[in-house]
Short mmCIF file of C-alpha atoms and ligand atoms in Angstrom, two decimals:
data_model
loop_
_atom_site.label_atom_id
_atom_site.label_comp_id
_atom_site.label_asym_id
_atom_site.label_seq_id
_atom_site.Cartn_x
_atom_site.Cartn_y
_atom_site.Cartn_z
CA MET A 171 -0.70 26.85 -22.34
CA ASN A 172 2.30 28.90 -20.72
CA ILE A 173 2.74 28.36 -16.92
CA LYS A 174 4.77 31.61 -15.69
CA ILE A 175 6.08 33.00 -12.12
CA ILE A 176 5.12 36.76 -13.17
CA GLY A 177 5.72 37.52 -9.23
CA THR A 178 7.76 36.88 -6.16
CA GLY A 179 8.10 38.21 -2.72
CA SER A 180 10.04 36.75 0.39
CA ALA A 181 10.18 38.32 4.26
CA VAL A 182 12.68 37.09 6.44
CA PRO A 183 12.26 37.63 10.74
CA LYS A 184 13.71 40.83 12.14
CA LEU A 185 16.35 39.65 14.54
CA ARG A 186 19.75 38.49 12.86
CA VAL A 187 21.34 36.06 15.31
CA THR A 188 25.89 35.74 13.71
CA ASN A 189 27.33 32.39 14.47
CA ASP A 190 29.50 34.98 17.17
CA ASP A 191 26.60 35.28 18.90
CA LEU A 192 25.47 31.44 18.97
CA SER A 193 29.24 30.95 19.81
CA LYS A 194 28.21 33.23 22.81
CA MET A 195 25.40 30.35 23.71
CA MET A 196 26.66 27.26 22.61
CA ASP A 197 30.50 25.04 22.21
CA THR A 198 30.62 25.91 18.37
CA SER A 199 32.37 28.58 16.85
CA ASP A 200 32.17 31.07 13.81
CA GLU A 201 35.18 28.88 11.65
CA TRP A 202 33.15 25.84 12.82
CA ILE A 203 29.63 26.92 10.68
CA LYS A 204 31.15 28.98 7.94
CA SER A 205 33.95 26.29 7.04
CA ARG A 206 31.79 23.47 7.24
CA THR A 207 28.59 25.30 5.53
CA GLY A 208 29.03 28.47 3.95
CA ILE A 209 26.52 30.26 6.88
CA GLU A 210 27.47 33.12 8.16
CA ALA A 211 23.85 34.70 9.84
CA ARG A 212 19.89 33.86 10.08
CA HIS A 213 17.05 35.68 11.32
CA ILE A 214 14.72 33.60 14.21
CA ALA A 215 11.32 34.71 15.23
CA VAL A 216 10.40 36.49 18.08
CA GLU A 217 7.52 37.98 17.31
CA GLU A 218 6.64 36.68 13.90
CA THR A 219 4.86 33.60 13.09
CA THR A 220 4.92 31.42 9.74
CA THR A 221 1.54 32.78 8.95
CA GLY A 222 2.99 36.74 10.31
CA LEU A 223 6.01 35.90 6.94
CA ALA A 224 3.83 33.82 4.96
CA VAL A 225 0.93 36.70 4.40
CA GLU A 226 4.18 39.36 4.46
CA ALA A 227 5.82 37.51 1.58
CA ALA A 228 2.52 36.91 -0.29
CA LYS A 229 1.47 40.66 0.16
CA LYS A 230 4.71 41.14 -1.89
CA ALA A 231 4.53 38.79 -4.68
CA LEU A 232 0.93 39.99 -5.46
CA ALA A 233 1.54 43.15 -5.30
CA MET A 234 4.88 42.91 -7.59
CA ALA A 235 2.75 40.26 -10.04
CA ALA A 236 0.12 43.43 -10.26
CA VAL A 237 -2.86 40.35 -8.90
CA SER A 238 -5.44 41.06 -6.72
CA PRO A 239 -6.47 38.83 -3.85
CA GLU A 240 -9.09 37.91 -4.64
CA GLU A 241 -8.12 36.71 -8.63
CA LEU A 242 -6.34 33.64 -6.74
CA ASP A 243 -7.89 30.73 -7.89
CA LEU A 244 -5.45 28.21 -5.94
CA ILE A 245 -2.78 28.45 -2.55
CA ILE A 246 0.00 26.44 -1.99
CA ALA A 247 1.87 26.61 1.57
CA ALA A 248 3.93 24.39 2.13
CA THR A 249 6.05 23.63 5.42
CA VAL A 250 7.12 21.69 8.46
CA THR A 251 5.55 24.49 10.54
CA ALA A 252 2.68 25.52 10.60
CA ASP A 253 1.43 27.45 13.97
CA LYS A 254 -1.79 24.86 14.20
CA PHE A 255 -2.46 21.77 12.81
CA PHE A 256 -6.00 23.18 11.62
CA PRO A 257 -7.10 25.26 10.00
CA ASN A 258 -3.86 24.54 7.30
CA LEU A 259 -1.42 27.87 6.53
CA SER A 260 -2.78 27.81 2.78
CA CYS A 261 -6.72 28.96 4.83
CA GLU A 262 -4.78 31.00 7.60
CA VAL A 263 -2.42 32.72 4.61
CA GLN A 264 -6.14 33.24 2.53
CA SER A 265 -8.13 34.86 5.06
CA ALA A 266 -5.66 37.10 5.90
CA LEU A 267 -5.00 38.09 2.22
CA GLY A 268 -9.53 37.79 1.05
CA ALA A 269 -8.73 35.88 -1.06
CA VAL A 270 -11.83 34.06 -1.25
CA HIS A 271 -11.92 32.19 -4.43
CA ALA A 272 -8.07 30.35 -3.72
CA VAL A 273 -9.00 26.52 -2.90
CA SER A 274 -6.28 26.26 -0.30
CA PHE A 275 -4.34 23.59 0.92
CA ASP A 276 -1.15 22.80 2.23
CA ILE A 277 2.22 20.68 0.74
CA SER A 278 4.25 18.24 3.44
CA ALA A 279 7.37 17.80 1.99
CA ALA A 280 10.49 20.05 4.09
CA CYS A 281 13.02 21.26 1.93
CA SER A 282 11.20 20.08 -1.66
CA GLY A 283 8.03 21.15 -0.18
CA PHE A 284 7.96 24.64 -2.33
CA LEU A 285 9.04 22.58 -5.85
CA PHE A 286 6.75 20.27 -5.27
CA GLY A 287 4.00 22.95 -4.42
CA LEU A 288 4.73 24.32 -7.41
CA ASP A 289 4.72 21.40 -10.09
CA THR A 290 1.18 20.83 -7.79
CA ALA A 291 0.24 23.71 -9.38
CA ALA A 292 1.48 24.39 -12.25
CA ARG A 293 -0.49 20.72 -13.09
CA TYR A 294 -4.10 22.49 -11.34
CA LEU A 295 -2.97 25.79 -13.82
CA LYS A 296 -2.52 23.58 -17.36
CA GLN A 297 -5.27 20.95 -16.56
CA GLY A 298 -7.49 24.66 -17.35
CA GLY A 299 -10.25 26.17 -14.38
CA TYR A 300 -7.39 27.70 -12.49
CA ASN A 301 -5.29 30.10 -13.72
CA LYS A 302 -3.99 32.17 -11.29
CA ALA A 303 -1.87 30.42 -8.01
CA LEU A 304 -0.12 31.74 -5.24
CA ILE A 305 2.58 28.73 -3.58
CA ILE A 306 4.15 29.60 -0.84
CA GLY A 307 7.26 28.21 1.36
CA ALA A 308 7.13 29.28 4.62
CA GLU A 309 9.03 28.12 8.35
CA THR A 310 9.89 29.13 11.44
CA LEU A 311 12.38 26.10 12.00
CA SER A 312 13.77 27.78 15.13
CA LYS A 313 10.91 25.61 16.99
CA ILE A 314 11.63 22.64 16.40
CA MET A 315 15.00 22.61 16.50
CA ASP A 316 16.60 21.11 19.44
CA TRP A 317 18.82 24.05 21.44
CA ASN A 318 21.23 21.60 23.26
CA ASP A 319 22.22 19.84 19.71
CA ARG A 320 24.94 22.64 17.84
CA SER A 321 25.02 19.86 15.23
CA THR A 322 21.26 21.10 14.26
CA CYS A 323 20.59 24.45 15.11
CA VAL A 324 23.49 25.84 13.77
CA LEU A 325 22.17 25.31 10.63
CA PHE A 326 18.69 26.29 9.82
CA GLY A 327 16.61 29.66 10.07
CA ASP A 328 12.61 31.46 9.56
CA GLY A 329 11.28 32.63 7.08
CA ALA A 330 8.81 32.83 4.33
CA GLY A 331 9.27 33.17 0.59
CA ALA A 332 6.58 32.99 -2.25
CA ALA A 333 5.57 33.51 -5.83
CA ILE A 334 2.76 33.57 -8.42
CA LEU A 335 1.83 30.96 -11.00
CA SER A 336 0.11 32.71 -14.10
CA ALA A 337 -1.50 30.90 -16.94
CA GLU A 338 -0.54 32.46 -19.95
CA GLU A 339 -1.63 31.57 -24.06
CA GLY A 340 1.75 30.47 -25.97
CA GLU A 341 4.67 27.44 -25.80
CA GLY A 342 7.75 27.33 -25.29
CA GLU A 343 7.43 29.73 -21.64
CA GLY A 344 7.44 29.61 -17.93
CA ILE A 345 7.54 25.12 -16.55
CA LEU A 346 9.00 23.33 -18.84
CA GLY A 347 10.16 20.32 -17.12
CA MET A 348 9.35 18.84 -13.20
CA ILE A 349 11.21 16.10 -11.61
CA GLN A 350 10.21 14.74 -8.35
CA GLY A 351 11.37 12.00 -6.52
CA SER A 352 10.59 10.29 -2.31
CA ASP A 353 12.51 7.95 -0.67
CA GLY A 354 10.54 7.05 2.18
CA GLY A 355 13.53 4.36 3.62
CA ARG A 356 15.57 6.91 4.80
CA GLY A 357 13.76 8.82 5.96
CA MET A 358 15.23 8.10 9.53
CA VAL A 359 18.57 10.43 8.46
CA LEU A 360 16.04 13.72 8.81
CA ASN A 361 13.15 13.55 10.98
CA CYS A 362 11.28 15.02 13.83
CA SER A 363 8.45 13.41 15.78
CA ASN A 364 5.03 15.01 16.44
CA ARG A 365 2.95 14.84 18.74
CA PRO A 366 3.06 10.62 20.08
CA VAL A 367 -0.13 8.56 20.50
CA ASN A 368 -1.93 9.79 23.99
CA ASN A 369 -5.63 9.35 25.00
CA PRO A 370 -7.52 7.73 28.28
CA PHE A 371 -6.45 5.05 26.97
CA VAL A 372 -2.66 5.14 26.78
CA THR A 373 0.31 5.91 28.97
CA ASN A 374 2.19 8.42 27.10
CA ASP A 375 4.34 10.50 29.27
CA ALA A 376 7.10 11.45 26.08
CA ALA A 377 8.42 14.33 25.69
CA LEU A 378 8.25 16.94 23.17
CA SER A 379 10.87 15.19 19.87
CA TYR A 380 12.92 17.83 18.17
CA THR A 381 14.79 18.33 14.77
CA SER A 382 17.42 15.18 13.97
CA MET A 383 20.11 14.64 11.88
CA ASN A 384 22.23 12.27 10.39
CA GLY A 385 24.57 15.52 7.79
CA GLN A 386 26.74 12.67 6.44
CA GLU A 387 23.99 11.38 5.83
CA VAL A 388 21.90 13.99 4.27
CA TYR A 389 25.40 15.18 2.86
CA LYS A 390 25.73 12.04 0.57
CA PHE A 391 22.12 11.76 -0.53
CA ALA A 392 22.31 14.95 -1.17
CA VAL A 393 25.61 15.26 -3.34
CA LYS A 394 24.21 12.25 -5.44
CA THR A 395 20.67 12.73 -5.99
CA VAL A 396 20.66 16.56 -7.00
CA PRO A 397 22.68 16.58 -9.70
CA GLU A 398 21.03 13.65 -11.23
CA ALA A 399 16.96 15.62 -10.82
CA ILE A 400 18.69 18.06 -12.35
CA THR A 401 20.18 16.52 -15.31
CA GLN A 402 16.67 15.18 -15.99
CA ALA A 403 14.77 17.59 -15.74
CA VAL A 404 16.77 19.73 -18.56
CA GLU A 405 16.17 16.77 -20.57
CA ALA A 406 13.11 17.14 -19.74
CA ALA A 407 12.84 20.62 -21.15
CA GLY A 408 15.12 19.98 -24.27
CA PHE A 409 17.44 21.82 -23.10
CA SER A 410 21.42 21.69 -22.57
CA MET A 411 23.30 21.78 -19.06
CA ASP A 412 25.45 25.00 -20.52
CA GLU A 413 22.06 26.37 -22.35
CA ILE A 414 21.03 26.99 -18.75
CA ASP A 415 21.75 30.80 -16.81
CA LEU A 416 20.58 30.27 -13.20
CA PHE A 417 20.80 26.93 -10.91
CA ILE A 418 18.35 28.19 -7.15
CA LEU A 419 18.92 25.07 -5.17
CA HIS A 420 18.50 24.87 -1.57
CA GLN A 421 19.88 26.29 0.26
CA ALA A 422 21.54 24.01 3.06
CA ASN A 423 25.43 23.65 2.77
CA TYR A 424 27.77 25.84 0.47
CA ARG A 425 30.01 22.48 -0.26
CA ILE A 426 27.36 20.49 -1.35
CA ILE A 427 26.31 23.41 -3.56
CA GLU A 428 30.14 23.40 -5.05
CA SER A 429 30.09 19.73 -5.66
CA VAL A 430 25.76 19.85 -7.32
CA ALA A 431 28.25 22.94 -10.09
CA LYS A 432 31.11 20.63 -10.25
CA ARG A 433 29.29 16.76 -10.99
CA LEU A 434 26.57 19.52 -13.53
CA HIS A 435 30.41 21.08 -15.10
CA GLN A 436 28.86 24.83 -15.04
CA PRO A 437 30.54 27.71 -13.36
CA MET A 438 29.72 28.39 -9.44
CA GLU A 439 29.16 32.18 -10.49
CA LYS A 440 25.33 30.05 -12.39
CA PHE A 441 24.39 29.46 -8.52
CA PRO A 442 23.18 32.83 -6.59
CA THR A 443 23.46 31.85 -2.56
CA ASN A 444 21.73 33.62 0.57
CA LEU A 445 22.38 30.48 2.51
CA GLN A 446 25.03 32.95 4.34
CA GLU A 447 22.23 35.64 5.48
CA CYS A 448 19.90 33.14 5.52
CA GLY A 449 20.95 30.04 6.65
CA ASN A 450 18.85 26.92 5.84
CA ILE A 451 15.07 27.79 5.70
CA SER A 452 13.74 24.25 4.57
CA ALA A 453 10.55 25.50 2.13
CA ALA A 454 11.30 28.69 2.16
CA SER A 455 15.01 28.37 1.06
CA VAL A 456 14.23 28.55 -2.70
CA PRO A 457 11.48 30.58 -2.59
CA ILE A 458 13.48 33.21 -0.99
CA LEU A 459 16.49 32.80 -2.82
CA LEU A 460 14.38 33.70 -6.75
CA ASP A 461 13.08 36.53 -4.90
CA ASN A 462 16.65 38.09 -4.64
CA VAL A 463 17.87 37.13 -7.24
CA ASN A 464 14.86 38.08 -9.39
CA ASN A 465 14.89 41.70 -6.72
CA HIS A 466 18.57 41.72 -7.95
CA GLY A 467 17.68 41.89 -11.44
CA ARG A 468 19.49 38.50 -11.96
CA ILE A 469 16.09 37.19 -13.96
CA GLY A 470 15.87 38.68 -18.01
CA LYS A 471 12.92 37.83 -20.22
CA GLY A 472 13.86 34.38 -21.85
CA ASN A 473 16.45 33.31 -19.34
CA LYS A 474 16.69 29.24 -18.68
CA ILE A 475 16.32 28.40 -14.27
CA VAL A 476 17.01 25.37 -13.26
CA LEU A 477 15.25 25.53 -9.35
CA ALA A 478 16.21 22.53 -6.96
CA GLY A 479 14.97 21.20 -3.82
CA PHE A 480 15.92 18.40 -1.53
CA GLY A 481 15.68 17.19 2.05
CA ALA A 482 13.51 15.28 4.49
CA GLY A 483 11.10 12.07 3.68
CA LEU A 484 13.61 12.12 1.69
CA THR A 485 12.30 14.02 -0.89
CA TRP A 486 14.16 16.36 -3.66
CA GLY A 487 11.83 18.00 -6.41
CA ALA A 488 13.91 19.59 -9.75
CA THR A 489 12.14 22.28 -11.89
CA VAL A 490 13.34 23.91 -15.31
CA LEU A 491 11.13 26.72 -16.38
CA VAL A 492 11.47 29.74 -19.15
CA TRP A 493 11.21 32.73 -17.40
O1 LIG B 677 17.85 20.83 4.53
C1 LIG B 677 18.29 19.97 4.65
C2 LIG B 677 18.76 19.40 3.94
N1 LIG B 677 20.24 19.26 5.38
C3 LIG B 677 21.42 19.29 4.61
O2 LIG B 677 22.01 19.46 3.60
C4 LIG B 677 22.78 19.13 5.76
C5 LIG B 677 24.15 17.96 5.22
N2 LIG B 677 25.00 17.71 6.36
C6 LIG B 677 26.26 18.41 6.21
O3 LIG B 677 25.94 20.14 6.03
C7 LIG B 677 26.76 19.06 6.91
O4 LIG B 677 27.23 17.20 6.85
C8 LIG B 677 27.57 19.14 8.93
C9 LIG B 677 27.37 20.42 8.11
C10 LIG B 677 25.34 19.05 9.26
C11 LIG B 677 27.96 18.41 9.20
O5 LIG B 677 29.66 19.33 8.42
P1 LIG B 677 30.35 17.62 9.07
O6 LIG B 677 31.49 17.89 8.20
O7 LIG B 677 29.56 16.21 7.78
O8 LIG B 677 30.64 17.41 10.10
P2 LIG B 677 30.03 16.16 11.44
O9 LIG B 677 29.08 15.72 12.07
O10 LIG B 677 31.14 15.10 10.96
O11 LIG B 677 31.37 16.70 12.69
C12 LIG B 677 32.86 16.57 12.99
C13 LIG B 677 32.55 17.12 14.05
C14 LIG B 677 31.69 16.54 15.68
O12 LIG B 677 33.48 16.38 16.45
P3 LIG B 677 34.41 15.47 16.69
O13 LIG B 677 33.24 13.83 16.68
O14 LIG B 677 35.15 15.17 15.31
O15 LIG B 677 35.15 15.34 17.78
C15 LIG B 677 31.40 17.60 15.88
O16 LIG B 677 31.13 17.30 16.92
O17 LIG B 677 32.68 18.23 14.33
C16 LIG B 677 31.22 18.57 15.81
N3 LIG B 677 30.45 19.29 15.67
C17 LIG B 677 30.91 20.51 16.04
N4 LIG B 677 31.67 21.81 16.91
C18 LIG B 677 31.89 23.05 16.85
C19 LIG B 677 28.97 19.38 14.94
N5 LIG B 677 28.42 20.67 15.31
C20 LIG B 677 29.54 21.55 15.50
C21 LIG B 677 29.29 22.78 15.59
N6 LIG B 677 30.04 23.65 16.11
N7 LIG B 677 28.11 24.10 15.72
#
């Protein structure tokens, strides 16, 4: 059975905020942000919501795949910024689409979330009984940023990406190698606390928590772990690294992507990026970039593609697929 991606879609908020715009609000500069990260602009939600962006991306992916919402057996949304504690984002999307037959649940694995969702869905489809799945990565990270903390708020953006997975007869195509990992022991290097315990039996007046990151620790984790995970996934798929046509990595920092390319002895031309325009959108980064390159005709049948994510948890994931 081949488990293939047959459609992709993406959506970003209307408002585009440049580094220069931010430098008017806080002590930062285009030069600092661009030289340290490669980021030039990001899209920030004003009227948009995580659900709205997810639905827009999902509709585009369904249209490209020529799949109707009723045909979906499964919806998995990866997010750390759902609009509600419950119902989950997937059920909200299911309702908006009219995907009445789809089992719908969310995955929380931050920037690796889309990879974890893809893996989970692929296993459902491989086992049988499920034929079509919608996987979404969607975030409005701007609402969990401390806009007084220039070391984090300039890095992130909002948006959503989606893919349709289909179980099809045959062997040797679609998803062939999947690797995931987690290291909860290092979780505090990138975190955002939820509400503290709060009820009539405790006194708790803690303020809302926002994203906090030890950037250098996350950087070191990424440049070591991502090449290892990709190498394992490529080996699991039975390919050599040189056979891979495209590496679609989580869009956190251009320097991290350059370092991964160097460690894998691969040219930067194989590593498309959109962080210049989108910043880091956690679970949405990989599916939005996948949709961007798909729409620009950079993916052809038979291409060997690596998708890789890494981030809070700490978590990481790499998937190898033949288009
Ligand atoms: O999806 C999650 C994955 N996240 C990541 O992959 C993030 C990985 N880490 C990184 O990308 C980098 O560590 C950062 C881009 C976050 C930071 O780059 P850095 O080279 O590690 O900078 P730094 O944190 O060491 O800060 C250097 C200086 C500091 O000033 P002093 O102490 O040297 O005077 C900061 O206060 O840069 C200052 N700084 C800024 N200056 C202007 C920090 N943020 C800013 C800013 N504008 N926005």
